[in-house]
Coordinates of C-alpha atoms in Angstrom, one line a residue:
V7 CA 183.7 84.9 124.8
T8 CA 180.8 86.4 122.8
T9 CA 181.3 89.8 121.1
I10 CA 178.1 91.7 121.1
G11 CA 179.5 94.9 119.7
G12 CA 182.8 96.6 119.2
K13 CA 186.2 95.5 117.9
A14 CA 189.2 94.6 120.1
V15 CA 192.2 97.0 120.0
T16 CA 190.1 99.6 118.2
R17 CA 188.9 102.8 119.7
G18 CA 186.1 105.1 118.5
R19 CA 182.5 106.1 118.8
V20 CA 181.0 104.8 115.6
D21 CA 177.6 103.2 115.8
G22 CA 177.0 100.0 113.8
I23 CA 176.2 96.3 113.9
G24 CA 178.5 94.0 115.7
T25 CA 182.2 94.7 115.1
A26 CA 181.3 97.7 113.0
A27 CA 180.6 99.6 116.3
T28 CA 183.5 101.2 118.2
F29 CA 183.9 102.2 121.8
S30 CA 186.5 104.0 124.0
S31 CA 186.8 102.4 127.4
P32 CA 183.4 101.1 128.1
A33 CA 183.0 101.1 131.9
G34 CA 179.7 99.6 132.7
V35 CA 176.5 98.0 131.2
A36 CA 172.9 97.7 132.1
I37 CA 169.9 96.0 130.5
D38 CA 166.2 97.1 130.5
S39 CA 163.1 94.9 130.4
A40 CA 162.8 95.2 126.6
G41 CA 166.3 93.7 126.2
N42 CA 168.0 96.9 125.3
L43 CA 171.7 97.2 126.4
Y44 CA 173.1 100.5 127.8
I45 CA 176.9 101.0 127.9
A46 CA 178.7 103.7 129.8
D47 CA 181.4 104.7 127.2
S48 CA 183.7 106.5 129.6
L49 CA 186.3 108.2 127.4
N50 CA 183.6 109.2 124.9
N51 CA 181.5 110.6 127.8
T52 CA 178.4 109.0 126.4
I53 CA 175.8 106.4 127.2
R54 CA 175.5 104.1 124.2
K55 CA 172.4 102.0 123.5
G56 CA 172.4 98.7 121.9
T57 CA 169.4 97.0 120.3
R58 CA 169.2 93.4 119.2
A59 CA 169.4 93.2 115.4
A60 CA 166.6 91.2 113.7
V61 CA 165.3 90.1 110.3
P62 CA 162.3 92.1 109.1
A63 CA 158.9 90.7 109.9
F64 CA 155.3 91.4 108.9
P65 CA 151.9 90.6 110.5
S66 CA 150.4 87.5 108.9
G67 CA 147.2 87.3 106.9
T68 CA 146.0 88.0 103.4
A69 CA 143.5 90.9 102.8
T70 CA 141.1 91.5 99.9
L71 CA 140.4 95.2 99.1
F72 CA 137.4 96.2 97.0
V73 CA 138.1 99.6 95.3
A74 CA 135.8 101.7 93.1
A75 CA 137.0 102.7 89.7
G76 CA 138.4 106.2 89.8
A77 CA 139.1 106.1 93.5
T78 CA 142.4 106.6 95.3
R79 CA 143.7 104.0 97.8
V80 CA 146.8 103.7 99.9
L81 CA 148.4 100.4 100.7
T82 CA 150.6 100.4 103.8
A83 CA 153.0 97.9 105.3
T84 CA 155.1 98.2 108.4
A85 CA 157.8 95.7 109.1
T86 CA 159.5 95.1 112.4
G87 CA 163.3 94.3 112.5
F88 CA 166.5 96.1 113.1
P89 CA 168.1 97.9 111.4
A90 CA 165.1 99.5 109.8
P91 CA 164.4 97.7 106.5
A92 CA 164.1 99.1 103.0
Y93 CA 160.9 98.3 101.0
Q94 CA 160.0 97.2 97.5
W95 CA 156.4 96.8 96.4
L96 CA 155.4 94.2 93.8
K97 CA 152.3 93.7 91.8
D98 CA 151.6 90.1 90.7
G99 CA 155.2 89.3 91.5
I100 CA 156.8 92.2 89.5
A101 CA 158.5 95.1 91.1
V102 CA 156.6 98.4 90.9
P103 CA 159.0 101.1 89.8
G104 CA 159.7 103.7 92.5
A105 CA 157.6 101.9 95.1
T106 CA 160.2 101.8 97.8
S107 CA 158.5 103.2 100.9
G108 CA 156.2 101.7 103.5
S109 CA 153.1 102.7 101.5
L110 CA 151.9 102.5 97.9
T111 CA 149.4 105.0 96.6
L112 CA 147.0 103.9 93.8
T113 CA 145.4 106.9 92.1
N114 CA 142.5 107.1 89.6
I115 CA 142.1 103.4 89.9
T116 CA 141.2 101.4 86.7
A117 CA 140.8 97.7 86.0
A118 CA 144.5 97.6 85.3
N119 CA 145.2 98.2 89.0
A120 CA 143.5 95.0 90.0
G121 CA 145.9 92.3 91.1
T122 CA 147.9 90.9 94.1
Y123 CA 150.2 93.3 95.8
T124 CA 153.1 92.3 98.1
V125 CA 156.0 94.1 99.7
I126 CA 159.5 93.0 100.4
A127 CA 161.4 94.3 103.4
T128 CA 165.2 94.0 103.5
N129 CA 167.8 94.9 106.1
S130 CA 171.4 93.7 106.7
Y131 CA 170.1 90.6 108.5
G132 CA 167.7 89.4 105.8
T133 CA 164.7 89.8 103.5
T134 CA 161.1 89.0 104.2
T135 CA 158.0 89.2 101.9
G136 CA 154.8 90.5 103.5
A137 CA 151.3 89.1 103.2
A138 CA 149.4 89.7 100.0
T139 CA 146.7 92.3 99.5
V140 CA 144.3 91.4 96.7
V141 CA 142.9 94.5 95.0
Q142 CA 139.6 94.1 93.2
V143 CA 138.3 97.0 91.2
V144 CA 134.5 97.1 91.5
S145 CA 131.7 99.1 89.9
P146 CA 128.5 100.5 91.6
P147 CA 125.7 97.8 91.7
V148 CA 123.3 97.5 88.8
I149 CA 119.8 96.4 89.5
T150 CA 118.9 93.5 87.2
R151 CA 115.4 92.9 88.6
A152 CA 113.5 95.6 90.3
P153 CA 110.9 94.8 93.0
A154 CA 107.4 94.3 91.7
G155 CA 104.4 95.8 93.4
G156 CA 101.0 94.1 93.8
T157 CA 98.1 93.6 96.1
L158 CA 98.6 92.6 99.7
V159 CA 95.9 90.1 100.8
P160 CA 95.3 89.5 104.5
S161 CA 96.8 86.2 105.8
E162 CA 98.7 85.6 102.6
P163 CA 102.5 86.2 102.3
F164 CA 103.7 89.0 100.0
V165 CA 107.4 89.4 99.4
L166 CA 109.2 92.2 97.6
S167 CA 112.6 91.2 96.2
V168 CA 115.5 92.8 94.3
A169 CA 118.3 91.3 92.2
A170 CA 121.5 93.3 91.5
D171 CA 124.7 92.7 89.7
T172 CA 127.2 93.5 92.4
T173 CA 130.2 92.2 94.3
T174 CA 130.5 91.2 97.9
D175 CA 130.3 93.8 100.7
T176 CA 126.8 94.6 99.4
T177 CA 124.1 96.1 101.7
Y178 CA 120.4 96.8 101.2
Q179 CA 118.0 99.3 102.7
W180 CA 114.2 99.3 101.9
Y181 CA 112.1 102.5 102.0
R182 CA 108.4 103.0 102.2
D183 CA 107.2 106.3 100.8
G184 CA 110.7 107.6 101.1
A185 CA 111.2 106.6 104.8
P186 CA 113.5 103.8 105.7
V187 CA 111.9 100.6 106.9
A188 CA 113.4 99.6 110.2
G189 CA 115.4 96.3 110.0
A190 CA 114.7 95.9 106.2
R191 CA 118.3 95.3 105.2
S192 CA 118.3 92.3 102.9
A193 CA 117.5 91.6 99.3
T194 CA 113.9 90.6 100.2
L195 CA 111.2 92.3 102.3
A196 CA 108.2 90.2 103.5
L197 CA 104.9 92.0 104.1
T198 CA 102.0 90.4 105.9
G199 CA 98.6 91.5 107.3
S200 CA 96.1 94.1 106.3
D201 CA 97.5 97.0 108.3
P202 CA 96.9 100.1 106.0
A203 CA 100.4 101.3 107.0
R204 CA 101.9 98.5 104.9
A205 CA 100.5 100.0 101.7
G206 CA 102.7 102.4 99.9
S207 CA 105.5 103.0 97.4
Y208 CA 108.5 100.8 98.1
T209 CA 112.1 101.3 96.9
V210 CA 115.4 99.6 97.8
T211 CA 118.9 101.1 97.8
V212 CA 121.7 98.6 97.0
T213 CA 125.2 99.7 98.1
N214 CA 128.7 98.3 97.6
T215 CA 132.1 99.8 97.9
A216 CA 131.8 101.6 94.6
G217 CA 128.5 103.3 95.2
S218 CA 124.7 102.9 95.4
V219 CA 121.7 102.5 93.2
T220 CA 118.0 102.9 94.1
S221 CA 115.4 100.7 92.4
S222 CA 112.2 102.0 90.7
A223 CA 109.2 102.1 92.9
A224 CA 107.0 99.1 93.6
V225 CA 103.5 100.2 94.6
V226 CA 101.8 97.9 97.1
T227 CA 98.1 98.2 97.7
L228 CA 95.8 96.5 100.2
A229 CA 93.3 94.0 98.9
S230 CA 89.9 95.6 99.0
S231 CA 86.6 94.6 97.5
K232 CA 83.0 95.2 98.4
I233 CA 79.4 95.0 97.2
I234 CA 78.4 98.4 95.9
N235 CA 75.2 97.9 94.0
L236 CA 72.0 95.8 94.0
S237 CA 69.3 96.0 91.4
V238 CA 66.1 93.9 91.3
R239 CA 63.6 93.8 88.4
T240 CA 60.4 92.0 88.9
A241 CA 56.8 92.1 87.7
L242 CA 54.4 93.2 90.4
S243 CA 51.0 91.8 90.6
P244 CA 48.2 94.2 91.6
G245 CA 48.9 95.5 95.1
Q246 CA 52.2 93.5 95.5
T247 CA 55.2 95.1 97.1
L248 CA 58.9 94.5 96.1
T249 CA 61.0 94.5 99.2
V250 CA 64.8 94.9 99.3
G251 CA 66.8 94.6 102.5
F252 CA 70.3 95.9 103.1
V253 CA 72.7 96.1 106.0
V254 CA 75.4 98.7 106.4
N255 CA 78.4 98.1 108.6
G256 CA 80.1 101.3 109.6
T257 CA 79.1 104.9 109.8
E258 CA 78.0 107.4 107.2
K259 CA 77.4 105.4 104.1
P260 CA 75.6 107.5 101.5
L261 CA 73.1 105.5 99.4
L262 CA 71.1 106.2 96.3
I263 CA 67.9 104.1 96.2
R264 CA 65.6 104.2 93.2
A265 CA 62.2 102.7 92.2
V266 CA 62.1 103.0 88.4
G267 CA 58.9 102.3 86.4
P268 CA 58.0 104.8 83.7
T269 CA 61.5 105.3 82.5
L270 CA 61.8 101.6 81.8
R271 CA 59.5 102.1 78.9
A272 CA 62.3 104.0 77.1
F273 CA 64.1 100.6 77.2
G274 CA 61.2 98.8 75.6
L275 CA 59.5 97.6 78.8
N276 CA 56.0 98.8 78.0
A277 CA 54.6 96.8 80.9
A278 CA 56.4 98.9 83.5
V279 CA 54.5 100.3 86.4
A280 CA 53.1 103.7 85.8
D281 CA 53.8 105.4 89.1
P282 CA 56.0 103.6 91.7
L283 CA 56.2 104.7 95.4
L284 CA 59.4 104.2 97.3
F285 CA 59.7 103.7 101.1
I286 CA 62.8 103.2 103.3
S287 CA 62.1 101.7 106.6
S288 CA 63.9 100.6 109.8
P289 CA 62.5 98.5 112.6
A290 CA 61.4 101.7 114.2
G291 CA 59.4 102.9 111.2
T292 CA 59.7 104.8 107.9
V293 CA 63.1 106.6 107.5
A294 CA 62.4 108.2 104.1
S295 CA 60.0 108.0 101.2
N296 CA 59.5 109.5 97.8
D297 CA 56.9 109.9 95.0
N298 CA 58.2 111.6 91.8
W299 CA 61.9 112.2 92.3
S300 CA 62.3 115.5 90.4
E301 CA 59.7 117.2 92.6
T302 CA 62.0 117.1 95.7
A303 CA 64.3 119.8 96.8
S304 CA 67.3 117.5 96.4
S305 CA 66.6 116.6 92.8
S306 CA 69.8 118.3 91.5
Q307 CA 71.9 116.5 94.0
I308 CA 70.2 113.2 93.1
T309 CA 71.1 113.8 89.4
T310 CA 74.7 114.4 90.3
V311 CA 75.0 111.4 92.5
A312 CA 73.3 109.2 89.8
Q313 CA 75.9 110.3 87.3
S314 CA 78.7 109.5 89.8
V315 CA 77.6 105.9 90.4
G316 CA 76.9 105.2 86.7
A317 CA 73.1 105.0 87.0
F318 CA 71.1 105.8 83.9
A319 CA 69.4 109.2 83.9
L320 CA 65.8 109.7 84.9
P321 CA 64.0 112.4 82.9
V322 CA 62.9 115.5 84.8
G323 CA 59.2 115.2 85.5
S324 CA 59.1 111.4 85.3
L325 CA 57.1 109.6 88.0
D326 CA 60.0 107.4 89.1
S327 CA 61.0 107.7 92.7
T328 CA 64.4 108.2 94.4
V329 CA 65.8 108.6 97.9
F330 CA 69.3 109.8 98.6
T331 CA 70.2 109.2 102.3
T332 CA 73.1 108.5 104.6
V333 CA 73.0 105.3 106.7
G334 CA 75.3 104.0 109.4
N335 CA 75.3 100.7 111.3
A336 CA 71.8 99.8 110.3
A337 CA 69.6 97.2 108.8
L338 CA 66.9 98.8 106.5
T339 CA 64.4 97.8 103.9
A340 CA 63.4 99.5 100.7
Q341 CA 60.0 98.8 99.3
A342 CA 58.5 99.7 96.0
V343 CA 54.8 99.5 95.2
E344 CA 52.6 100.9 92.4
K345 CA 50.9 104.0 93.6
S346 CA 47.4 102.9 92.6
F347 CA 48.1 99.3 93.5
G348 CA 48.4 98.4 89.9
S349 CA 50.6 95.8 88.3
G350 CA 53.7 96.0 86.1
V351 CA 57.5 95.7 86.0
V352 CA 59.5 97.7 88.5
L353 CA 63.2 98.1 88.9
L354 CA 64.5 98.7 92.4
E355 CA 68.1 99.9 92.6
L356 CA 70.5 100.4 95.5
Y357 CA 73.8 102.2 94.9
D358 CA 76.8 102.8 97.2
A359 CA 77.4 106.5 96.6
A360 CA 80.8 106.5 98.3
P361 CA 82.5 103.1 97.7
A362 CA 85.9 104.4 98.9
N363 CA 84.9 105.1 102.5
S364 CA 85.2 102.5 105.2
A365 CA 81.5 101.7 105.7
R366 CA 80.3 98.9 103.5
L367 CA 77.2 97.0 102.4
I368 CA 77.7 93.6 104.0
N369 CA 74.3 92.2 103.0
V370 CA 71.7 92.9 100.3
S371 CA 68.6 90.9 99.8
T372 CA 65.3 91.0 98.1
R373 CA 61.9 89.1 98.5
S374 CA 59.6 88.7 95.7
T375 CA 57.7 86.2 93.6
A376 CA 59.7 83.9 91.4
A377 CA 58.7 81.4 88.8
S378 CA 60.3 79.8 85.8
G379 CA 61.5 81.1 82.5
D380 CA 60.9 84.8 81.9
N381 CA 59.2 85.1 85.3
A382 CA 62.5 84.3 87.2
L383 CA 63.6 86.6 90.0
V384 CA 66.8 88.3 88.9
A385 CA 69.0 90.5 91.0
G386 CA 72.1 92.2 89.8
F387 CA 75.0 93.1 92.1
V388 CA 78.3 94.7 91.6
I389 CA 81.6 94.0 93.4
S390 CA 84.2 96.8 93.3
G391 CA 87.8 96.8 94.3
N392 CA 91.1 95.2 93.4
A393 CA 90.8 91.7 94.8
P394 CA 88.4 88.8 94.7
R395 CA 85.5 88.8 97.2
K396 CA 84.0 85.8 98.8
V397 CA 80.2 85.9 98.9
L398 CA 77.4 83.8 100.2
L399 CA 74.2 83.7 98.1
R400 CA 70.9 82.1 99.2
A401 CA 67.5 81.5 97.6
V402 CA 65.2 80.8 100.6
G403 CA 61.8 79.5 99.8
P404 CA 60.5 76.6 101.9
T405 CA 62.1 77.9 105.1
L406 CA 60.2 81.3 104.7
G407 CA 57.1 79.4 105.7
S408 CA 58.4 79.0 109.2
F409 CA 58.4 82.8 109.5
G410 CA 54.7 83.0 108.5
V411 CA 55.3 84.0 104.9
P412 CA 52.4 82.5 102.8
G413 CA 52.8 81.1 99.2
T414 CA 56.5 80.4 99.4
L415 CA 58.4 78.9 96.5
A416 CA 58.6 75.2 97.1
D417 CA 61.8 74.4 95.2
P418 CA 64.0 77.4 94.2
K419 CA 66.9 77.0 91.9
L420 CA 69.8 79.5 92.2
E421 CA 72.1 80.4 89.4
V422 CA 74.9 83.1 89.2
F423 CA 76.0 84.7 86.0
A424 CA 78.8 87.1 85.1
A425 CA 77.6 90.2 83.3
G426 CA 77.1 89.5 79.6
S427 CA 77.3 85.7 79.9
T428 CA 74.5 83.2 79.4
T429 CA 76.6 80.4 81.0
A430 CA 76.1 80.1 84.8
L431 CA 79.2 80.4 86.9
A432 CA 77.6 78.2 89.6
T433 CA 74.2 76.6 90.2
N434 CA 72.5 75.1 93.2
D435 CA 69.2 73.3 93.7
N436 CA 68.8 72.1 97.3
W437 CA 71.6 73.2 99.7
G438 CA 71.9 69.8 101.3
G439 CA 72.7 70.7 104.8
T440 CA 76.5 70.7 104.2
T441 CA 78.9 71.7 107.0
A442 CA 80.6 74.2 104.8
L443 CA 77.4 76.1 104.1
T444 CA 76.2 75.9 107.7
T445 CA 79.5 77.4 108.8
A446 CA 79.1 80.1 106.2
F447 CA 75.6 81.0 107.5
G448 CA 77.0 81.5 110.9
A449 CA 80.0 83.5 109.7
V450 CA 77.8 86.2 108.0
G451 CA 75.0 86.2 110.6
A452 CA 72.4 84.7 108.3
F453 CA 69.5 82.9 109.9
A454 CA 69.9 79.1 110.0
L455 CA 68.2 76.7 107.6
P456 CA 67.1 74.2 110.2
D457 CA 66.0 71.5 107.8
A458 CA 69.0 70.0 106.0
N459 CA 66.6 68.4 103.5
S460 CA 64.8 71.6 102.7
R461 CA 64.8 72.6 99.1
D462 CA 66.3 76.0 99.7
A463 CA 69.4 76.8 97.6
A464 CA 72.8 78.3 98.7
L465 CA 76.2 78.9 97.2
V466 CA 79.6 80.2 98.5
L467 CA 81.6 81.8 95.7
T468 CA 84.8 83.8 95.3
L469 CA 84.2 86.4 92.6
D470 CA 86.5 88.9 90.9
P471 CA 85.4 92.5 90.9
G472 CA 82.7 93.0 88.3
S473 CA 79.0 92.8 87.6
Y474 CA 77.0 89.7 88.3
S475 CA 73.4 88.5 88.4
A476 CA 71.7 86.0 90.6
Q477 CA 68.7 84.3 89.1
V478 CA 66.1 82.3 91.0
T479 CA 63.6 80.1 89.2
G480 CA 61.0 77.6 90.4
V481 CA 61.9 74.0 89.7
G482 CA 59.2 72.2 87.7
G483 CA 57.4 75.4 86.8
T484 CA 56.6 76.3 90.5
T485 CA 55.8 79.8 91.6
G486 CA 56.0 81.5 94.9
E487 CA 57.6 84.0 97.3
V488 CA 61.4 83.6 97.7
L489 CA 64.1 85.5 99.5
L490 CA 67.3 86.1 97.5
E491 CA 70.3 87.1 99.7
V492 CA 73.8 88.2 98.9
Y493 CA 76.3 88.4 101.9
E494 CA 79.9 89.5 102.1
H495 CA 81.8 86.5 103.5
P496 CA 84.7 87.3 105.8

C-alpha cells in the first residue's frame, strides 16, 4: 500500500504534502494527462486536486551580462518545483540581504556591482542552486586611433580603419558625408576605384552596451593631377616661327596663350624680339590671332586671367601678344613669329585657365631649333593636383625627316629638371627601341618611332605635382629642328 496523501483514521479538509493532508470519505479519483490527481471528497463536498511534489529546478546555462555604469538591470530566475520554492540571491557566493524573490534589481550600477550572481531555490523537498549570471560593468567605447584620410588612387587599395578601447558586443557603422555606408559595419572600410562618389568626409560610430562614440572625420580625396602649363623660350632666327602644339581632351577648356618679346627685356633679355605675332590654328585654319595684347577688347579679362594663373604681368601698351580662348576636344597649334621677320628671343606660354574642370591638356609639344649649351631648347611645364602624374617625354629629331622636315637635329639629348635644380631627374640619349617605350607611345597616341636605332630620345617618368623643365641639346655640338613632346600617360 502506497499513501499518496492523507492519514488513516483522521478526517478533515486540510491541504498539505503527503500525510499532512486530510480527507473526509474520498469517494473517487481521476488523473489527467499532466499527472494531476483529482479526488471526490464526498463528505467535504469538494473536488480535491493533488500535484506531484518536486525539488526546485532551474534552466541550465551560464549567462554574461554587460551593463553600463549608472544603468538599472533586473536579474530574474524562475524555478520549477512543488511546493513553490523560496529564493535567496547570492553575489560571489555571499547572500544578498533582502534578495528573497524571483528577481534582483540592480540600480545605479557601479563597478562594485560586477560579479557572479546565483540564486538558491528551496522548498520542503530540497534546495537547488540556479545557473550563474556574470555581470560585467562596461563603459562607452573610447576611440584610440581615429581613421586617417588620404588620397584614393585608381586601382590601388585604400583602407580606412578605427581602433577603440571597448568590450565585446561592439558594433560599427561608417558614414560618408553624414549618410550611412551600406554594409560598412566592421572596424575597417575598404575603398577602391576612381568613382567620385567615394570621395568625401568619413566617420565611424562605435557602439557597445554602454553607449556610442563617433570618430573625427577622415577626408578622402581622389587622386588627380594634370598638365596645366607649358612655356617655351627660344631664339628665333630671321623669319623663323616657334610652333607649340597642344591637345585638349574634354569640352570647354579655357586657355591663355601668350607670345612675349618686349617684356622679356625687363628681365634682362635685351635680345628679345621686338614685336611678336601670335596665331592659333586648327587643321581647318586660323582660330585666333593677336598683335599687341592691350589693344584688344578683352584686355581687362586677359589681365584678370593672367593674374589667376600666376603669369607675370604684361605692361599696358607693350607689343607682346595674347589670346584667351576656350577649346574643346581639339588639337591646335600656337605659332609665334617676329612681325617684321626679325630675330630674337621669344617666350611662348600656354596656361590652363580652369585647372579644376574635367577637360585636360593631354599633350603639349613644341618644335624649334636646338643646339648645345645656351642654345638648348628648353620647355617648362607644370603638373598640378594631389598625386603623382606619369608622363611621356620625347625629343624627336631624326624621325622628323621622314615627315619632310628639313634640317632636323641628328642626335638630340633629353634631360628633365625639377624647378630650381641643376641636377637632372632623368636623361636619355637614343631611345633604343625598348618595348616599354613602344608601348607607351601607343598608350598616348604618339606617332611611332619606326627605327629602333634612331637617335631620337624618350623618357617615361612619374612626377610629383610641381614645375619642371625639359631640355633638348644636340650631342656633339649639333644643331637642328627638334620636336619636344610632353604627354599625359594613362
